[in-house]
mmCIF file of C-alpha atoms and ligand atoms in Angstrom:
data_model
loop_
_atom_site.group_PDB
_atom_site.id
_atom_site.type_symbol
_atom_site.label_atom_id
_atom_site.label_comp_id
_atom_site.label_asym_id
_atom_site.label_seq_id
_atom_site.Cartn_x
_atom_site.Cartn_y
_atom_site.Cartn_z
ATOM 1 C CA MET U 23 13.774 -12.524 -17.896
ATOM 2 C CA ALA U 24 11.454 -10.711 -20.368
ATOM 3 C CA LEU U 25 9.404 -7.784 -18.774
ATOM 4 C CA PRO U 26 5.730 -8.414 -17.879
ATOM 5 C CA ALA U 27 3.019 -7.822 -20.461
ATOM 6 C CA HIS U 28 0.304 -6.715 -17.879
ATOM 7 C CA VAL U 29 1.028 -4.965 -14.496
ATOM 8 C CA LYS U 30 -1.615 -4.618 -11.883
ATOM 9 C CA ILE U 31 -1.657 -1.210 -10.271
ATOM 10 C CA VAL U 32 -3.348 -0.895 -6.495
ATOM 11 C CA ASP U 33 -3.668 2.504 -5.848
ATOM 12 C CA VAL U 34 -3.107 2.905 -1.951
ATOM 13 C CA GLY U 35 -3.851 6.423 -1.709
ATOM 14 C CA PRO U 36 -6.855 6.673 -0.259
ATOM 15 C CA ARG U 37 -5.213 4.477 2.857
ATOM 16 C CA ASP U 38 -1.830 4.731 2.849
ATOM 17 C CA GLY U 39 -1.960 8.361 0.905
ATOM 18 C CA LEU U 40 -4.201 9.922 3.577
ATOM 19 C CA GLN U 41 -3.694 8.243 6.784
ATOM 20 C CA ASN U 42 -0.998 10.630 7.690
ATOM 21 C CA GLU U 43 -2.795 13.890 6.902
ATOM 22 C CA LYS U 44 -3.062 16.406 9.895
ATOM 23 C CA GLN U 45 -6.551 18.118 8.889
ATOM 24 C CA PRO U 46 -9.207 15.972 8.823
ATOM 25 C CA VAL U 47 -10.316 14.706 5.156
ATOM 26 C CA PRO U 48 -14.227 14.453 4.802
ATOM 27 C CA ALA U 49 -15.339 11.208 4.180
ATOM 28 C CA ALA U 50 -17.076 12.300 1.485
ATOM 29 C CA VAL U 51 -13.959 13.630 -0.220
ATOM 30 C CA LYS U 52 -12.235 10.172 0.478
ATOM 31 C CA ILE U 53 -15.304 8.508 -1.295
ATOM 32 C CA GLU U 54 -14.943 10.876 -4.246
ATOM 33 C CA LEU U 55 -11.126 10.166 -4.939
ATOM 34 C CA VAL U 56 -12.381 6.203 -4.576
ATOM 35 C CA HIS U 57 -15.051 7.126 -7.664
ATOM 36 C CA ARG U 58 -12.515 8.925 -9.578
ATOM 37 C CA LEU U 59 -9.764 6.168 -9.552
ATOM 38 C CA GLN U 60 -11.988 3.247 -10.088
ATOM 39 C CA GLN U 61 -13.558 5.888 -12.972
ATOM 40 C CA ALA U 62 -9.715 5.785 -14.369
ATOM 41 C CA GLY U 63 -9.591 2.194 -14.390
ATOM 42 C CA LEU U 64 -8.136 1.346 -11.399
ATOM 43 C CA SER U 65 -9.336 -2.291 -10.504
ATOM 44 C CA GLN U 66 -8.102 -2.494 -6.973
ATOM 45 C CA ILE U 67 -8.136 0.119 -4.354
ATOM 46 C CA GLU U 68 -6.880 0.236 -0.964
ATOM 47 C CA VAL U 69 -9.678 2.429 0.768
ATOM 48 C CA THR U 70 -8.966 2.408 4.686
ATOM 49 C CA SER U 71 -7.744 0.683 7.568
ATOM 50 C CA TYR U 72 -9.496 -0.520 10.758
ATOM 51 C CA VAL U 73 -7.036 0.224 13.501
ATOM 52 C CA SER U 74 -7.214 2.224 16.593
ATOM 53 C CA PRO U 75 -8.552 5.614 16.249
ATOM 54 C CA LYS U 76 -6.160 6.792 18.610
ATOM 55 C CA TRP U 77 -3.507 5.823 16.854
ATOM 56 C CA VAL U 78 -4.524 6.709 13.571
ATOM 57 C CA PRO U 79 -7.499 9.404 13.881
ATOM 58 C CA GLN U 80 -7.654 9.948 9.958
ATOM 59 C CA MET U 81 -9.147 6.381 9.445
ATOM 60 C CA ALA U 82 -11.472 6.666 11.695
ATOM 61 C CA ASP U 83 -14.189 6.782 9.191
ATOM 62 C CA ASN U 84 -13.680 3.351 7.863
ATOM 63 C CA ALA U 85 -16.857 2.230 7.897
ATOM 64 C CA GLU U 86 -18.381 5.561 6.455
ATOM 65 C CA VAL U 87 -16.306 5.397 3.421
ATOM 66 C CA MET U 88 -16.622 1.794 2.743
ATOM 67 C CA ALA U 89 -20.536 2.388 3.074
ATOM 68 C CA GLY U 90 -20.369 5.295 0.880
ATOM 69 C CA ILE U 91 -18.722 3.933 -2.463
ATOM 70 C CA ALA U 92 -20.695 3.027 -5.181
ATOM 71 C CA ARG U 93 -18.999 -0.188 -6.264
ATOM 72 C CA GLN U 94 -18.255 -0.760 -10.175
ATOM 73 C CA PRO U 95 -18.106 -4.442 -10.895
ATOM 74 C CA GLY U 96 -14.526 -5.805 -11.707
ATOM 75 C CA VAL U 97 -13.080 -3.566 -8.643
ATOM 76 C CA ARG U 98 -11.772 -4.572 -5.443
ATOM 77 C CA TYR U 99 -11.752 -2.631 -2.191
ATOM 78 C CA ALA U 100 -9.109 -3.470 0.065
ATOM 79 C CA VAL U 101 -8.832 -2.499 3.717
ATOM 80 C CA LEU U 102 -5.843 -2.843 6.292
ATOM 81 C CA THR U 103 -7.148 -5.247 9.452
ATOM 82 C CA PRO U 104 -4.104 -5.598 11.949
ATOM 83 C CA ASN U 105 -5.758 -7.842 14.514
ATOM 84 C CA LEU U 106 -9.135 -9.606 14.981
ATOM 85 C CA LYS U 107 -10.855 -6.711 16.461
ATOM 86 C CA GLY U 108 -10.107 -4.865 13.174
ATOM 87 C CA PHE U 109 -11.098 -7.757 10.910
ATOM 88 C CA GLU U 110 -14.453 -8.156 12.624
ATOM 89 C CA ALA U 111 -15.410 -4.494 12.281
ATOM 90 C CA ALA U 112 -13.834 -4.723 8.745
ATOM 91 C CA LEU U 113 -16.364 -7.542 7.681
ATOM 92 C CA ALA U 114 -19.321 -5.699 7.881
ATOM 93 C CA SER U 115 -17.820 -3.440 5.150
ATOM 94 C CA ARG U 116 -17.499 -6.661 2.759
ATOM 95 C CA PRO U 117 -13.845 -5.749 1.698
ATOM 96 C CA ASP U 118 -12.582 -8.071 -1.200
ATOM 97 C CA GLU U 119 -9.519 -8.086 0.527
ATOM 98 C CA VAL U 120 -7.835 -7.514 3.728
ATOM 99 C CA VAL U 121 -4.125 -6.820 4.549
ATOM 100 C CA VAL U 122 -2.313 -7.896 7.651
ATOM 101 C CA PHE U 123 1.026 -5.718 8.138
ATOM 102 C CA GLY U 124 4.333 -6.789 9.732
ATOM 103 C CA SER U 125 7.863 -5.602 9.585
ATOM 104 C CA ALA U 126 11.048 -7.065 8.685
ATOM 105 C CA SER U 127 12.628 -5.151 11.959
ATOM 106 C CA GLU U 128 11.743 -5.571 15.393
ATOM 107 C CA ALA U 129 11.738 -1.821 16.318
ATOM 108 C CA PHE U 130 9.320 -0.818 13.466
ATOM 109 C CA SER U 131 7.118 -3.583 14.584
ATOM 110 C CA GLN U 132 6.987 -2.446 18.175
ATOM 111 C CA ARG U 133 6.233 1.055 16.689
ATOM 112 C CA ASN U 134 3.787 0.733 14.458
ATOM 113 C CA ILE U 135 1.459 -2.061 15.813
ATOM 114 C CA ASN U 136 2.758 -2.256 19.568
ATOM 115 C CA CYS U 137 3.926 -5.648 19.340
ATOM 116 C CA SER U 138 6.863 -7.918 18.215
ATOM 117 C CA VAL U 139 7.163 -9.512 14.964
ATOM 118 C CA ALA U 140 6.598 -13.133 16.526
ATOM 119 C CA GLU U 141 3.668 -11.456 18.467
ATOM 120 C CA SER U 142 2.108 -9.640 15.255
ATOM 121 C CA ILE U 143 2.118 -13.227 13.669
ATOM 122 C CA GLU U 144 0.002 -14.685 16.631
ATOM 123 C CA ARG U 145 -2.473 -11.726 15.774
ATOM 124 C CA PHE U 146 -2.674 -12.211 12.374
ATOM 125 C CA ALA U 147 -3.281 -16.064 11.962
ATOM 126 C CA PRO U 148 -6.830 -15.854 13.428
ATOM 127 C CA VAL U 149 -7.293 -12.918 10.892
ATOM 128 C CA VAL U 150 -6.231 -15.017 7.847
ATOM 129 C CA GLN U 151 -8.061 -18.027 9.161
ATOM 130 C CA ALA U 152 -11.593 -16.043 9.422
ATOM 131 C CA ALA U 153 -11.031 -13.965 6.033
ATOM 132 C CA LEU U 154 -10.086 -17.270 4.234
ATOM 133 C CA ALA U 155 -13.011 -18.810 5.807
ATOM 134 C CA ALA U 156 -15.527 -15.769 4.332
ATOM 135 C CA GLY U 157 -13.937 -15.850 0.883
ATOM 136 C CA ILE U 158 -11.861 -12.528 1.383
ATOM 137 C CA THR U 159 -8.318 -12.756 0.106
ATOM 138 C CA VAL U 160 -5.569 -11.824 2.478
ATOM 139 C CA HIS U 161 -2.525 -9.582 1.526
ATOM 140 C CA GLY U 162 0.506 -9.678 3.848
ATOM 141 C CA ALA U 163 2.717 -6.388 3.783
ATOM 142 C CA MET U 164 5.986 -6.595 4.888
ATOM 143 C CA SER U 165 7.344 -3.316 6.363
ATOM 144 C CA CYS U 166 11.124 -2.344 6.148
ATOM 145 C CA THR U 167 12.446 -4.812 3.838
ATOM 146 C CA VAL U 168 15.535 -2.845 3.278
ATOM 147 C CA GLY U 169 15.833 -0.042 5.762
ATOM 148 C CA CYS U 170 14.017 0.851 9.376
ATOM 149 C CA PRO U 171 13.392 4.289 10.628
ATOM 150 C CA TYR U 172 14.571 3.019 13.907
ATOM 151 C CA GLU U 173 17.238 0.277 13.177
ATOM 152 C CA GLY U 174 19.101 1.271 9.650
ATOM 153 C CA ASP U 175 19.762 -1.301 7.245
ATOM 154 C CA VAL U 176 17.426 -4.492 7.423
ATOM 155 C CA PRO U 177 19.583 -7.529 5.904
ATOM 156 C CA PRO U 178 17.333 -9.787 3.410
ATOM 157 C CA ARG U 179 17.444 -12.778 5.801
ATOM 158 C CA ARG U 180 14.783 -10.801 7.975
ATOM 159 C CA VAL U 181 12.683 -10.625 4.968
ATOM 160 C CA ASP U 182 13.232 -14.364 4.584
ATOM 161 C CA TYR U 183 11.818 -14.784 8.023
ATOM 162 C CA LEU U 184 8.895 -12.650 7.719
ATOM 163 C CA ALA U 185 8.077 -14.105 4.461
ATOM 164 C CA GLY U 186 8.639 -17.696 5.913
ATOM 165 C CA LEU U 187 6.254 -16.897 8.856
ATOM 166 C CA MET U 188 3.196 -15.180 6.763
ATOM 167 C CA LYS U 189 3.307 -18.178 4.265
ATOM 168 C CA GLY U 190 2.985 -20.301 7.443
ATOM 169 C CA ILE U 191 -0.371 -18.819 8.697
ATOM 170 C CA GLY U 192 -1.713 -18.670 5.336
ATOM 171 C CA VAL U 193 -1.220 -15.390 3.864
ATOM 172 C CA GLN U 194 -2.170 -15.465 0.088
ATOM 173 C CA HIS U 195 -0.183 -12.562 -1.530
ATOM 174 C CA ILE U 196 2.777 -10.855 0.155
ATOM 175 C CA GLY U 197 3.907 -7.195 -0.259
ATOM 176 C CA VAL U 198 7.617 -6.153 -0.584
ATOM 177 C CA CYS U 199 7.579 -2.754 1.245
ATOM 178 C CA ASP U 200 10.051 -0.071 1.215
ATOM 179 C CA THR U 201 8.517 1.977 3.957
ATOM 180 C CA ILE U 202 10.889 4.866 4.252
ATOM 181 C CA GLY U 203 11.751 4.909 0.844
ATOM 182 C CA VAL U 204 15.709 4.551 1.410
ATOM 183 C CA GLY U 205 15.999 1.246 -1.228
ATOM 184 C CA THR U 206 18.017 1.229 -4.128
ATOM 185 C CA PRO U 207 17.439 -1.091 -7.310
ATOM 186 C CA LEU U 208 19.872 -4.050 -6.102
ATOM 187 C CA GLN U 209 18.608 -3.961 -2.642
ATOM 188 C CA VAL U 210 15.210 -3.901 -3.375
ATOM 189 C CA GLN U 211 16.215 -7.178 -5.925
ATOM 190 C CA ARG U 212 17.730 -8.746 -2.756
ATOM 191 C CA ALA U 213 14.396 -8.345 -0.927
ATOM 192 C CA LEU U 214 12.699 -9.708 -3.601
ATOM 193 C CA GLU U 215 14.742 -12.729 -3.871
ATOM 194 C CA ALA U 216 14.163 -13.502 -0.123
ATOM 195 C CA THR U 217 10.760 -13.065 -0.798
ATOM 196 C CA LEU U 218 10.724 -15.700 -3.792
ATOM 197 C CA ARG U 219 11.903 -18.363 -1.177
ATOM 198 C CA HIS U 220 8.421 -18.304 -0.138
ATOM 199 C CA TYR U 221 5.984 -17.036 -2.560
ATOM 200 C CA PRO U 222 5.666 -17.416 -6.477
ATOM 201 C CA LEU U 223 6.381 -14.440 -8.707
ATOM 202 C CA HIS U 224 2.431 -13.929 -9.309
ATOM 203 C CA GLU U 225 1.885 -13.720 -5.831
ATOM 204 C CA ILE U 226 4.289 -10.810 -4.723
ATOM 205 C CA SER U 227 4.071 -7.144 -5.521
ATOM 206 C CA GLY U 228 6.090 -4.197 -4.663
ATOM 207 C CA HIS U 229 5.408 -1.198 -2.396
ATOM 208 C CA PHE U 230 7.802 1.438 -2.464
ATOM 209 C CA HIS U 231 7.723 5.029 -0.927
ATOM 210 C CA ASP U 232 9.673 7.634 -2.662
ATOM 211 C CA THR U 233 11.557 9.440 -0.252
ATOM 212 C CA TYR U 234 14.811 9.423 -2.045
ATOM 213 C CA GLY U 235 13.034 9.314 -5.371
ATOM 214 C CA GLN U 236 14.222 5.482 -5.816
ATOM 215 C CA ALA U 237 10.750 4.243 -6.308
ATOM 216 C CA LEU U 238 10.498 4.508 -10.273
ATOM 217 C CA ALA U 239 13.942 2.563 -10.219
ATOM 218 C CA ASN U 240 12.637 0.079 -7.994
ATOM 219 C CA THR U 241 9.358 -0.683 -9.601
ATOM 220 C CA LEU U 242 11.852 -1.524 -12.712
ATOM 221 C CA ALA U 243 14.103 -3.416 -11.148
ATOM 222 C CA CYS U 244 11.303 -5.892 -9.536
ATOM 223 C CA MET U 245 9.689 -5.896 -13.213
ATOM 224 C CA GLN U 246 12.967 -7.033 -14.386
ATOM 225 C CA LEU U 247 13.043 -9.838 -11.662
ATOM 226 C CA GLY U 248 9.287 -10.573 -13.245
ATOM 227 C CA VAL U 249 6.986 -8.759 -10.715
ATOM 228 C CA SER U 250 3.821 -7.692 -12.319
ATOM 229 C CA GLN U 251 1.851 -5.983 -9.124
ATOM 230 C CA PHE U 252 2.380 -2.912 -7.434
ATOM 231 C CA ASP U 253 1.096 -0.382 -4.837
ATOM 232 C CA THR U 254 1.083 3.207 -5.839
ATOM 233 C CA SER U 255 -0.765 6.076 -4.822
ATOM 234 C CA VAL U 256 -2.298 8.751 -6.728
ATOM 235 C CA ALA U 257 -0.543 12.081 -6.627
ATOM 236 C CA GLY U 258 2.159 10.583 -4.658
ATOM 237 C CA LEU U 259 0.421 11.161 -1.601
ATOM 238 C CA GLY U 260 1.402 9.967 2.021
ATOM 239 C CA GLY U 261 3.459 8.668 4.475
ATOM 240 C CA CYS U 262 3.363 6.274 7.445
ATOM 241 C CA PRO U 263 2.943 8.232 10.842
ATOM 242 C CA TYR U 264 5.531 5.741 12.343
ATOM 243 C CA ALA U 265 7.984 6.843 9.840
ATOM 244 C CA ARG U 266 8.908 10.186 10.507
ATOM 245 C CA GLY U 267 10.106 12.166 7.446
ATOM 246 C CA ALA U 268 9.035 9.452 4.881
ATOM 247 C CA THR U 269 6.847 10.358 2.003
ATOM 248 C CA GLY U 270 4.226 9.119 -0.240
ATOM 249 C CA ASN U 271 4.400 5.959 -2.421
ATOM 250 C CA VAL U 272 5.687 6.636 -5.693
ATOM 251 C CA ALA U 273 2.902 8.281 -7.772
ATOM 252 C CA THR U 274 0.635 6.259 -9.343
ATOM 253 C CA GLU U 275 0.558 8.430 -12.455
ATOM 254 C CA ASP U 276 4.557 8.296 -12.591
ATOM 255 C CA VAL U 277 4.136 4.465 -12.760
ATOM 256 C CA VAL U 278 1.597 4.609 -15.357
ATOM 257 C CA PHE U 279 3.388 6.835 -17.619
ATOM 258 C CA MET U 280 6.415 4.948 -17.558
ATOM 259 C CA LEU U 281 4.673 1.655 -18.548
ATOM 260 C CA GLN U 282 2.470 3.154 -21.136
ATOM 261 C CA GLY U 283 6.034 4.293 -22.465
ATOM 262 C CA MET U 284 7.173 0.714 -22.184
ATOM 263 C CA GLY U 285 3.982 -0.595 -24.162
ATOM 264 C CA ILE U 286 3.022 -2.374 -20.824
ATOM 265 C CA ASP U 287 -1.067 -2.537 -20.253
ATOM 266 C CA THR U 288 -2.666 -1.438 -17.053
ATOM 267 C CA GLY U 289 -6.104 -0.771 -18.216
ATOM 268 C CA ILE U 290 -5.848 2.874 -16.780
ATOM 269 C CA ASP U 291 -6.412 6.069 -18.475
ATOM 270 C CA LEU U 292 -4.003 8.340 -17.434
ATOM 271 C CA GLU U 293 -5.988 11.599 -18.045
ATOM 272 C CA LEU U 294 -8.648 10.403 -15.698
ATOM 273 C CA LEU U 295 -5.931 9.465 -13.274
ATOM 274 C CA VAL U 296 -4.764 12.894 -13.361
ATOM 275 C CA ASP U 297 -7.535 14.315 -12.995
ATOM 276 C CA ALA U 298 -8.203 12.364 -9.867
ATOM 277 C CA GLY U 299 -4.971 13.200 -8.531
ATOM 278 C CA ARG U 300 -5.720 16.787 -9.067
ATOM 279 C CA PHE U 301 -9.142 16.661 -7.434
ATOM 280 C CA ILE U 302 -7.355 15.241 -3.788
ATOM 281 C CA SER U 303 -4.363 17.708 -4.457
ATOM 282 C CA GLN U 304 -6.538 20.603 -4.844
ATOM 283 C CA HIS U 305 -8.504 19.530 -1.303
ATOM 284 C CA LEU U 306 -5.209 19.187 0.217
ATOM 285 C CA GLY U 307 -4.384 22.537 -0.896
ATOM 286 C CA ARG U 308 -0.988 21.288 -2.690
ATOM 287 C CA PRO U 309 0.340 20.387 -5.995
ATOM 288 C CA PRO U 310 0.364 16.414 -7.155
ATOM 289 C CA GLN U 311 3.811 14.859 -5.619
ATOM 290 C CA SER U 312 3.939 13.402 -9.147
ATOM 291 C CA ARG U 313 6.574 14.640 -12.075
ATOM 292 C CA ALA U 314 4.036 13.128 -14.902
ATOM 293 C CA ALA U 315 0.928 14.674 -13.902
ATOM 294 C CA THR U 316 2.472 18.064 -13.036
ATOM 295 C CA ALA U 317 4.152 17.937 -16.777
ATOM 296 C CA LEU U 318 0.553 16.689 -18.027
ATOM 297 C CA LEU U 319 -1.212 19.602 -16.104
ATOM 298 C CA ASN U 320 1.256 22.270 -17.525
ATOM 299 C CA ARG U 321 0.702 20.921 -21.012
ATOM 300 C CA ARG U 322 -3.145 20.972 -20.754
ATOM 301 C CA ALA U 323 -2.443 24.838 -19.070
ATOM 302 C CA GLY U 324 -0.298 25.754 -21.870
HETATM 303 P P1 HMG V 28 -2.455 -2.335 20.860
HETATM 304 O O1 HMG V 28 -2.282 -1.317 21.848
HETATM 305 O O2 HMG V 28 -1.286 -3.162 21.026
HETATM 306 O O3 HMG V 28 -3.850 -2.986 21.017
HETATM 307 O O4 HMG V 28 -2.705 -1.670 19.508
HETATM 308 P P2 HMG V 28 -4.757 -3.638 22.096
HETATM 309 O O5 HMG V 28 -5.274 -4.789 21.702
HETATM 310 O O6 HMG V 28 -3.960 -3.647 23.288
HETATM 311 O O7 HMG V 28 -5.881 -2.664 22.462
HETATM 312 C C1 HMG V 28 -5.564 -1.009 22.636
HETATM 313 C C2 HMG V 28 -6.763 -0.245 22.596
HETATM 314 O O8 HMG V 28 -6.976 -0.287 21.126
HETATM 315 C C3 HMG V 28 -8.271 -0.605 23.241
HETATM 316 O O9 HMG V 28 -9.032 0.539 23.114
HETATM 317 C C4 HMG V 28 -8.422 -1.767 21.940
HETATM 318 O O10 HMG V 28 -10.289 -1.623 21.838
HETATM 319 C C5 HMG V 28 -8.160 -0.778 20.609
HETATM 320 P P3 HMG V 28 -9.177 1.340 24.600
HETATM 321 O O11 HMG V 28 -9.648 0.079 25.378
HETATM 322 O O12 HMG V 28 -7.625 1.670 24.704
HETATM 323 O O13 HMG V 28 -10.156 2.073 24.086
HETATM 324 N N1 HMG V 28 -8.024 -1.529 19.261
HETATM 325 C C6 HMG V 28 -8.520 -1.047 18.301
HETATM 326 N N2 HMG V 28 -9.755 -0.269 17.808
HETATM 327 C C7 HMG V 28 -9.948 -0.088 16.629
HETATM 328 N N3 HMG V 28 -9.304 -0.932 15.530
HETATM 329 C C8 HMG V 28 -8.542 -1.872 15.911
HETATM 330 C C9 HMG V 28 -8.390 -2.022 17.475
HETATM 331 N N4 HMG V 28 -7.281 -3.026 17.796
HETATM 332 C C10 HMG V 28 -7.009 -2.588 19.497
HETATM 333 N N5 HMG V 28 -7.949 -2.909 14.858
HETATM 334 C C11 HMG V 28 -2.926 -1.722 17.173
HETATM 335 C C12 HMG V 28 -2.576 -2.357 18.387
HETATM 336 C C13 HMG V 28 -2.415 -2.523 15.732
HETATM 337 C C14 HMG V 28 -4.424 -1.965 17.205
HETATM 338 C C15 HMG V 28 -2.413 -0.152 16.865
HETATM 339 O O14 HMG V 28 -0.860 -0.515 17.395
HETATM 340 C C16 HMG V 28 -2.619 0.601 16.006
HETATM 341 O O15 HMG V 28 -3.940 0.974 15.680
HETATM 342 N N6 HMG V 28 -1.469 1.169 15.161
HETATM 343 C C17 HMG V 28 -1.796 1.545 13.900
HETATM 344 C C18 HMG V 28 -1.171 1.051 12.773
HETATM 345 C C19 HMG V 28 -0.983 1.753 11.565
HETATM 346 O O16 HMG V 28 -2.179 1.888 10.932
HETATM 347 N N7 HMG V 28 -0.140 2.152 10.918
HETATM 348 C C20 HMG V 28 -0.136 2.871 9.605
HETATM 349 C C21 HMG V 28 -0.243 1.832 8.572
HETATM 350 S S1 HMG V 28 1.016 0.619 8.297
HETATM 351 C C22 HMG V 28 1.749 1.468 7.170
HETATM 352 O O17 HMG V 28 1.450 2.632 6.649
HETATM 353 C C23 HMG V 28 2.821 0.500 6.324
HETATM 354 C C24 HMG V 28 2.238 -0.345 4.906
HETATM 355 O O18 HMG V 28 1.782 1.157 4.238
HETATM 356 C C25 HMG V 28 3.692 -1.107 4.348
HETATM 357 C C26 HMG V 28 4.682 0.094 4.184
HETATM 358 O O19 HMG V 28 4.915 1.107 3.382
HETATM 359 O O20 HMG V 28 5.720 -0.388 4.908
HETATM 360 C C27 HMG V 28 1.317 -1.092 5.220
HETATM 361 MG MG1 MG V 29 3.288 2.009 3.054
#
């Protein structure tokens, strides 16, 4: 299989990246981050989530952040909506895409969204219906497609099962997520193949956390099977509050550097992207968790 000529990058930094920050990040900083990402050429940004503020306080300013964004034509703004309550709250913010998020493992489903996998599908079904009726695209994220922080290894048949359920309720696009970043390339390819039983390649994206340093290799392994869309996080921000010790998604800068070097178009300006990563990293008081960004910043300084 030839590698894709174009790869779509969705930056999930404002949501997945910041949701686990202990100190509140002001809405104005989140808005500025979104502005910088769109200036850098990102065509889709996962901005926030409409979840319980008791569970994830950092995302409690969802409506304020969405309202504060000066939207750029051609850019799509996505938000997480775990149930109808979240979707109804999100609707006023006019998202282009909503994300329902389930888990291939039962234990993570219980910890993350407080229900079983089967119950989660019952909660998602009315969200999907309402979103489609409103002309909003629905993305389904499948967590723990290779490993679970509570159950260990997750076999591909669990991914097959969840992808089939997501397809059955009308979810249009599906994400194969390695929540805790334990997957290695062949394992991730197996999870992808299980997903391919239900979704075509162009409706599948990869979402790889980089806890064990495997995310870039996993990205390439998926591209070799024809995947051309990935969630990444500027400056490698992030982690999930219900996956202790898991670090952020693969850094957007690292993926863009790799793709540029391979002659694969992303539409992203790497220097402006590095600036966006530096902006949020300075706010958080730590260096960007991106090898490419660090190297480029060192080169500028030198
Ligand atoms: P629940 O307790 O089962 O829900 O929570 P409930 O319907 O029984 O309601 C309980 C309370 O929550 C009520 O409030 C509801 O009003 C409120 P109370 O009466 O106690 O004051 N509530 C809500 N409030 C705001 N927005 C809502 C909402 N729904 C209920 N949408 C729920 C279920 C999903 C809400 C909860 O478990 C939750 O918020 N969990 C947080 C999930 C989360 O944000 N996790 C991190 C993101 S997922 C992730 O990072 C993985 C991903 O990146 C992919 C990967 O890497 O694997 C996507
Ligand atoms: Mg994630």
